[in-house]
Coordinates of N, CA and C in Angstrom, one line a residue:
X1 N -5.9 3.2 22.3 CA -7.0 4.0 22.5 C -8.2 3.2 23.0
X2 N -8.2 1.9 22.6 CA -9.3 1.0 23.1 C -9.2 0.9 24.6
X3 N -8.0 0.8 25.1 CA -7.9 0.7 26.6 C -8.4 1.9 27.3
X4 N -8.1 3.1 26.7 CA -8.6 4.3 27.3 C -10.2 4.3 27.3
X5 N -10.7 3.9 26.2 CA -12.2 3.9 26.1 C -12.8 3.0 27.1
X6 N -12.3 1.8 27.2 CA -12.9 0.8 28.2 C -12.7 1.3 29.6
X7 N -11.6 2.0 29.9 CA -11.3 2.5 31.2 C -11.9 3.9 31.5
X8 N -12.7 4.5 30.5 CA -13.3 5.8 30.6 C -12.2 6.8 31.0
X9 N -11.1 6.8 30.3 CA -10.0 7.8 30.5 C -9.9 8.6 29.2
X10 N -9.5 9.8 29.4 CA -9.3 10.7 28.3 C -7.8 11.0 28.1
X11 N -7.4 11.4 26.9 CA -6.0 11.7 26.7 C -5.9 12.8 25.6
X12 N -4.8 13.4 25.5 CA -4.4 14.3 24.4 C -3.3 13.6 23.6
X13 N -3.6 13.4 22.3 CA -2.6 12.8 21.5 C -1.9 13.9 20.6
X14 N -0.6 14.1 20.8 CA 0.1 15.0 20.0 C 0.7 14.3 18.8
X15 N 0.2 14.8 17.6 CA 0.4 14.0 16.4 C 1.3 14.9 15.4
X16 N 2.1 14.2 14.7 CA 2.9 14.8 13.6 C 2.0 14.8 12.4
X17 N 2.0 15.9 11.6 CA 1.2 16.1 10.4 C 1.5 15.0 9.4
X18 N 2.7 14.6 9.2 CA 3.0 13.5 8.3 C 2.3 12.2 8.6
X19 N 2.2 11.9 9.9 CA 1.5 10.7 10.4 C 0.0 10.8 10.2
X20 N -0.6 12.0 10.4 CA -2.0 12.2 10.3 C -2.4 11.9 8.9
X21 N -1.6 12.4 7.9 CA -1.9 12.1 6.5 C -1.9 10.7 6.2
X22 N -1.1 9.9 6.9 CA -1.0 8.4 6.6 C -2.1 7.7 7.3
X23 N -2.6 8.2 8.4 CA -3.6 7.4 9.2 C -4.7 8.3 9.7
X24 N -5.4 9.0 8.9 CA -6.5 9.9 9.3 C -7.6 9.2 10.1
X25 N -7.8 7.9 9.8 CA -8.8 7.2 10.5 C -8.6 7.0 12.0
X26 N -7.3 6.9 12.3 CA -6.9 6.7 13.8 C -7.2 8.0 14.5
X27 N -6.9 9.2 13.9 CA -7.1 10.5 14.5 C -8.6 10.7 14.6
X28 N -9.4 10.4 13.6 CA -10.8 10.5 13.6 C -11.4 9.7 14.8
X29 N -11.0 8.5 14.9 CA -11.5 7.6 16.0 C -11.2 8.2 17.3
X30 N -10.0 8.7 17.5 CA -9.6 9.3 18.8 C -10.6 10.4 19.2
X31 N -10.9 11.3 18.2 CA -11.8 12.4 18.5 C -13.2 11.9 18.8
X32 N -13.6 10.9 18.0 CA -15.0 10.4 18.3 C -15.1 9.7 19.7
X33 N -14.0 9.3 20.2 CA -14.0 8.7 21.5 C -13.7 9.7 22.6
X34 N -13.7 11.0 22.3 CA -13.6 12.0 23.3 C -12.2 12.5 23.6
X35 N -11.2 12.1 22.9 CA -9.8 12.5 23.1 C -9.5 13.8 22.4
X36 N -8.5 14.4 22.7 CA -8.0 15.6 22.1 C -6.8 15.3 21.2
X37 N -6.8 16.1 20.1 CA -5.6 16.0 19.2 C -4.9 17.3 19.3
X38 N -3.6 17.2 19.6 CA -2.7 18.4 19.6 C -1.7 18.3 18.5
X39 N -1.1 19.5 18.3 CA -0.1 19.7 17.2 C 1.3 19.3 17.7
X40 N 2.0 18.4 17.0 CA 3.3 18.1 17.4 C 4.3 18.3 16.2
X41 N 3.9 19.3 15.4 CA 4.6 19.7 14.1 C 4.6 18.6 13.1
X42 N 5.0 19.0 11.9 CA 4.9 18.1 10.8 C 5.8 16.9 10.8
X43 N 7.1 17.1 11.0 CA 8.0 15.9 10.9 C 9.1 15.9 12.0
X44 N 8.7 16.5 13.2 CA 9.5 16.4 14.4 C 10.9 17.1 14.4
X45 N 11.1 18.2 13.8 CA 12.4 18.9 14.0 C 12.5 19.5 15.3
X46 N 13.8 19.9 15.7 CA 14.0 20.7 16.9 C 13.6 22.1 16.5
X47 N 12.6 22.7 17.1 CA 12.1 23.9 16.8 C 13.0 25.1 16.9
X48 N 14.0 25.0 17.8 CA 14.9 26.1 17.9 C 16.0 26.1 16.9
X49 N 16.0 25.1 16.0 CA 17.1 24.9 15.0 C 16.6 25.2 13.6
X50 N 15.3 25.5 13.5 CA 14.8 25.8 12.1 C 14.4 27.3 12.0
X51 N 14.3 27.7 10.8 CA 14.0 29.1 10.5 C 12.5 29.4 10.8
X52 N 12.2 30.6 11.1 CA 10.8 31.0 11.4 C 9.8 30.6 10.3
X53 N 10.2 30.7 9.1 CA 9.2 30.3 8.0 C 9.0 28.8 8.0
X54 N 10.1 28.0 8.3 CA 9.9 26.5 8.4 C 9.1 26.2 9.6
X55 N 9.3 26.9 10.7 CA 8.5 26.6 11.9 C 7.0 26.9 11.6
X56 N 6.7 28.0 10.9 CA 5.4 28.3 10.6 C 4.8 27.2 9.7
X57 N 5.6 26.8 8.7 CA 5.1 25.7 7.8 C 4.8 24.4 8.6
X58 N 5.7 24.0 9.5 CA 5.6 22.8 10.3 C 4.3 22.8 11.1
X59 N 4.0 23.9 11.7 CA 2.8 24.1 12.5 C 1.5 24.1 11.6
X60 N 1.6 24.9 10.5 CA 0.4 25.1 9.7 C 0.0 23.8 8.9
X61 N 1.1 23.1 8.4 CA 0.8 21.9 7.7 C 0.1 20.8 8.6
X62 N 0.6 20.8 9.9 CA 0.0 19.8 10.8 C -1.4 20.3 11.2
X63 N -1.6 21.5 11.4 CA -3.0 22.0 11.7 C -3.9 21.7 10.6
X64 N -3.5 21.9 9.4 CA -4.3 21.6 8.2 C -4.6 20.1 8.1
X65 N -3.6 19.2 8.4 CA -3.8 17.8 8.4 C -4.8 17.4 9.4
X66 N -4.7 17.9 10.6 CA -5.6 17.6 11.7 C -7.0 18.0 11.4
X67 N -7.2 19.3 10.9 CA -8.5 19.8 10.5 C -9.1 19.0 9.4
X68 N -8.3 18.6 8.5 CA -8.8 17.8 7.3 C -9.3 16.4 7.8
X69 N -8.6 15.8 8.8 CA -9.0 14.5 9.3 C -10.2 14.6 10.3
X70 N -10.3 15.6 11.1 CA -11.2 15.6 12.2 C -12.3 16.8 12.1
X71 N -12.0 17.8 11.3 CA -12.8 19.0 11.3 C -12.6 19.9 12.5
X72 N -11.6 19.6 13.3 CA -11.3 20.4 14.5 C -9.9 20.8 14.5
X73 N -9.7 22.1 14.7 CA -8.3 22.6 14.8 C -7.7 22.3 16.2
X74 N -6.5 22.0 16.3 CA -5.9 21.8 17.6 C -5.8 23.1 18.4
X75 N -5.7 23.0 19.8 CA -5.6 24.1 20.6 C -4.3 24.2 21.3
X76 N -3.5 23.2 21.2 CA -2.2 23.1 21.9 C -1.2 22.5 21.0
X77 N 0.1 22.8 21.4 CA 1.2 22.3 20.7 C 2.2 21.8 21.7
X78 N 2.8 20.6 21.4 CA 3.9 20.1 22.3 C 5.1 20.1 21.4
X79 N 6.2 20.9 21.8 CA 7.4 20.9 21.0 C 8.1 19.6 21.0
X80 N 8.6 19.1 19.9 CA 9.4 17.9 19.9 C 10.6 18.1 20.9
X81 N 10.8 17.0 21.7 CA 11.9 17.0 22.7 C 11.7 18.0 23.8
X82 N 10.6 18.8 23.8 CA 10.5 19.8 24.7 C 11.4 21.0 24.5
X83 N 12.1 21.0 23.3 CA 13.1 22.0 23.0 C 12.5 23.2 22.3
X84 N 12.4 24.3 23.1 CA 11.9 25.5 22.6 C 12.5 26.7 23.4
X85 N 12.1 27.9 23.0 CA 12.5 29.1 23.7 C 11.5 30.2 23.7
X86 N 11.7 31.3 24.3 CA 10.7 32.4 24.3 C 10.3 32.8 22.9
X87 N 11.3 33.0 22.0 CA 11.0 33.5 20.7 C 10.0 32.5 20.0
X88 N 10.3 31.2 20.0 CA 9.5 30.2 19.4 C 8.1 30.2 20.1
X89 N 8.1 30.2 21.4 CA 6.8 30.1 22.1 C 5.9 31.3 21.8
X90 N 6.6 32.5 21.7 CA 5.8 33.7 21.4 C 5.2 33.6 20.0
X91 N 6.0 33.1 19.0 CA 5.4 32.9 17.7 C 4.3 32.0 17.7
X92 N 4.4 30.9 18.3 CA 3.3 29.8 18.4 C 2.1 30.4 19.0
X93 N 2.3 31.1 20.1 CA 1.1 31.7 20.8 C 0.5 32.9 20.0
X94 N 1.3 33.8 19.5 CA 0.8 34.9 18.8 C 0.2 34.6 17.4
X95 N 0.9 33.8 16.7 CA 0.4 33.5 15.3 C -0.7 32.5 15.3
X96 N -0.6 31.5 16.1 CA -1.5 30.3 16.0 C -2.5 30.3 17.2
X97 N -2.2 31.1 18.2 CA -3.0 31.1 19.4 C -3.1 29.7 20.1
X98 N -2.0 29.0 20.1 CA -1.9 27.7 20.7 C -1.2 27.9 22.1
X99 N -1.6 27.1 23.0 CA -0.9 26.9 24.3 C 0.2 25.9 24.0
X100 N 1.4 26.2 24.5 CA 2.6 25.4 24.3 C 2.7 24.5 25.6
X101 N 2.7 23.2 25.4 CA 2.6 22.2 26.5 C 3.9 21.5 26.7
X102 N 4.3 21.3 28.0 CA 5.3 20.5 28.4 C 4.7 19.4 29.3
X103 N 5.5 18.5 29.8 CA 5.1 17.4 30.6 C 5.7 17.6 32.0
X104 N 5.0 17.0 33.0 CA 5.6 17.0 34.3 C 6.3 15.7 34.6
X105 N 5.9 14.6 33.9 CA 6.5 13.3 34.1 C 6.6 12.6 32.8
X106 N 7.8 12.1 32.5 CA 8.0 11.3 31.3 C 8.2 9.9 31.7
X107 N 7.4 8.9 31.2 CA 7.6 7.5 31.6 C 8.8 6.9 30.9
X108 N 9.5 7.7 30.1 CA 10.7 7.3 29.4 C 10.5 6.0 28.7
X109 N 9.4 5.8 28.0 CA 9.1 4.6 27.3 C 10.0 4.3 26.1
X110 N 10.7 5.3 25.6 CA 11.6 5.1 24.5 C 12.9 4.4 25.0
X111 N 13.0 4.2 26.3 CA 14.1 3.4 26.8 C 13.6 2.0 27.0
X112 N 12.4 1.7 26.7 CA 11.7 0.4 26.8 C 11.8 -0.2 28.2
X113 N 11.4 0.5 29.3 CA 11.4 -0.1 30.6 C 10.3 -1.2 30.7
X114 N 10.5 -2.0 31.7 CA 9.5 -3.1 32.0 C 8.2 -2.4 32.5
X115 N 7.1 -3.1 32.4 CA 5.8 -2.7 32.9 C 5.9 -2.3 34.4
X116 N 6.6 -3.2 35.2 CA 6.7 -2.9 36.6 C 7.5 -1.6 36.9
X117 N 8.5 -1.3 36.1 CA 9.2 -0.1 36.3 C 8.4 1.1 35.9
X118 N 7.6 1.1 34.8 CA 6.7 2.2 34.5 C 5.7 2.4 35.6
X119 N 5.2 1.4 36.2 CA 4.2 1.5 37.2 C 4.8 2.1 38.5
X120 N 5.9 1.6 38.9 CA 6.5 2.0 40.2 C 7.0 3.5 40.0
X121 N 7.6 3.8 38.9 CA 8.1 5.2 38.7 C 6.9 6.2 38.7
X122 N 5.8 5.7 38.0 CA 4.6 6.6 37.9 C 4.0 6.8 39.3
X123 N 4.0 5.8 40.1 CA 3.4 5.9 41.4 C 4.2 7.0 42.3
X124 N 5.5 7.0 42.1 CA 6.3 8.0 42.8 C 6.2 9.4 42.3
X125 N 6.0 9.6 41.0 CA 6.1 10.9 40.4 C 4.9 11.6 39.9
X126 N 3.8 10.8 39.8 CA 2.5 11.5 39.3 C 1.8 12.0 40.5
X127 N 1.4 13.3 40.3 CA 0.6 13.9 41.4 C -0.6 14.6 40.7
X128 N -1.4 15.3 41.5 CA -2.6 15.9 40.9 C -2.2 17.0 39.9
X129 N -2.8 17.0 38.8 CA -2.5 17.9 37.7 C -1.3 17.5 36.8
X130 N -0.8 16.4 37.0 CA 0.4 16.0 36.2 C 0.0 15.8 34.7
X131 N 1.0 16.2 33.9 CA 0.9 15.9 32.4 C 1.9 14.8 32.2
X132 N 1.5 13.6 31.8 CA 2.3 12.5 31.6 C 2.7 12.3 30.1
X133 N 4.0 12.2 29.8 CA 4.4 12.0 28.5 C 4.6 10.5 28.3
X134 N 3.8 9.9 27.3 CA 3.9 8.5 26.9 C 3.7 8.5 25.4
X135 N 4.3 7.5 24.8 CA 4.2 7.3 23.3 C 3.4 6.1 23.0
X136 N 2.4 6.3 22.1 CA 1.5 5.1 21.8 C 2.1 4.3 20.7
X137 N 3.4 4.5 20.3 CA 4.0 3.7 19.3 C 4.9 2.6 19.9
X138 N 5.1 2.6 21.2 CA 6.0 1.6 21.9 C 5.1 0.5 22.5
X139 N 5.5 -0.7 22.2 CA 4.7 -1.8 22.7 C 4.7 -1.9 24.3
X140 N 5.8 -1.5 24.9 CA 5.8 -1.6 26.4 C 4.9 -0.5 27.0
X141 N 4.7 0.6 26.3 CA 3.7 1.6 26.8 C 2.3 1.0 26.6
X142 N 2.0 0.5 25.5 CA 0.7 0.0 25.2 C 0.3 -1.1 26.2
X143 N 1.3 -2.0 26.4 CA 1.1 -3.1 27.4 C 0.9 -2.7 28.8
X144 N 1.5 -1.5 29.1 CA 1.4 -1.0 30.5 C 0.2 -0.1 30.8
X145 N -0.5 0.4 29.8 CA -1.5 1.4 30.0 C -2.7 1.0 30.8
X146 N -3.2 -0.2 30.6 CA -4.3 -0.7 31.4 C -4.0 -0.7 32.9
X147 N -2.9 -1.2 33.2 CA -2.4 -1.3 34.6 C -2.2 0.1 35.2
X148 N -1.6 1.0 34.4 CA -1.3 2.3 34.8 C -2.6 3.1 35.0
X149 N -3.5 3.0 34.1 CA -4.8 3.7 34.3 C -5.5 3.1 35.5
X150 N -5.5 1.8 35.7 CA -6.1 1.2 37.0 C -5.5 1.8 38.2
X151 N -4.1 1.9 38.2 CA -3.4 2.4 39.3 C -3.8 3.9 39.6
X152 N -3.9 4.7 38.5 CA -4.3 6.1 38.7 C -5.7 6.2 39.2
X153 N -6.6 5.4 38.6 CA -8.0 5.5 39.1 C -8.1 5.0 40.6
X154 N -7.3 4.0 41.0 CA -7.3 3.5 42.4 C -6.8 4.6 43.3
X155 N -5.9 5.5 42.8 CA -5.4 6.6 43.6 C -6.2 7.8 43.4
X156 N -7.4 7.7 42.9 CA -8.4 8.7 42.7 C -8.0 9.8 41.7
X157 N -7.2 9.5 40.7 CA -6.9 10.5 39.7 C -8.0 10.3 38.6
X158 N -8.3 11.4 38.0 CA -9.2 11.4 36.8 C -8.3 11.8 35.6
X159 N -8.4 11.0 34.5 CA -7.6 11.3 33.4 C -8.4 12.1 32.4
X160 N -7.9 13.3 32.1 CA -8.6 14.3 31.3 C -7.7 14.8 30.2
X161 N -8.2 15.6 29.2 CA -7.4 16.1 28.2 C -6.6 17.3 28.7
X162 N -5.6 17.7 27.9 CA -4.7 18.8 28.3 C -5.6 20.1 28.3
X163 N -6.4 20.3 27.3 CA -7.3 21.5 27.3 C -8.2 21.6 28.5
X164 N -8.7 20.5 29.0 CA -9.5 20.5 30.2 C -8.6 20.9 31.4
X165 N -7.4 20.4 31.4 CA -6.4 20.8 32.4 C -6.1 22.3 32.4
X166 N -5.9 22.8 31.2 CA -5.6 24.2 31.0 C -6.7 25.1 31.6
X167 N -7.9 24.6 31.4 CA -9.1 25.4 32.0 C -8.9 25.6 33.5
X168 N -8.2 24.7 34.1 CA -7.9 24.8 35.5 C -6.6 25.5 35.8
X169 N -6.0 26.1 34.7 CA -4.7 26.8 34.8 C -3.6 26.1 35.4
X170 N -3.2 25.1 34.7 CA -2.1 24.2 35.1 C -0.7 24.8 34.9
X171 N 0.2 24.7 35.9 CA 1.5 25.3 35.8 C 2.4 24.8 34.7
X172 N 2.2 23.7 34.0 CA 3.0 23.2 33.0 C 2.6 23.7 31.6
X173 N 1.5 24.4 31.5 CA 1.0 25.0 30.3 C 1.5 26.4 30.1
X174 N 1.9 26.7 28.9 CA 2.2 28.1 28.6 C 1.0 28.6 27.9
X175 N 0.4 29.6 28.5 CA -0.9 30.1 28.0 C -0.8 31.6 27.8
X176 N -1.6 32.1 26.9 CA -1.7 33.6 26.8 C -2.1 34.2 28.1
X177 N -2.8 33.5 28.9 CA -3.3 34.0 30.2 C -2.2 34.0 31.2
X178 N -1.3 33.1 31.2 CA -0.2 32.9 32.2 C 1.0 32.2 31.6
X179 N 2.0 32.8 31.2 CA 3.1 32.2 30.6 C 4.1 31.6 31.5
X180 N 4.6 30.4 31.2 CA 5.7 29.8 31.9 C 6.7 29.3 30.9
X181 N 7.9 29.4 31.1 CA 8.9 29.0 30.2 C 9.8 27.9 30.9
X182 N 10.2 27.0 30.1 CA 11.0 25.9 30.6 C 12.4 26.4 30.9

């Protein structure tokens, strides 16, 4: 987050409720620095494989954890693994009024690519309005962020939150205004 602050870049951090409870100070700091916090459910289950009551609990518990830490309710939810369906998305939208978010480009940092690979793949695949999936728990991602942000700024990209992007009606967002399904 310090690199984002020094580079004047914004991000949306999709957090699990269980992690917010362990590190509320990190979530608070992110909000104070102008970033957005999104719901990534409580402990990362595959949403299409759990019962509706469990899904509701996963979302509500995370919402409560985020609100407790920041005083702000999330506006968006990113399903773990991007695994969802119309029924799940409708419940999320109708019960919680959240936009369901996917990504347009995954840097695949969980495979631990080298910094040069992250930068070259990003250069090829990131375009205007892209939602980039990266994880702030991988050292290779953290080590690559300054250079990636510089590369994006040099290519005249502005890094904004997902909610700011939704205001521009981005095609990777599922919104009550315009639904798209994966």
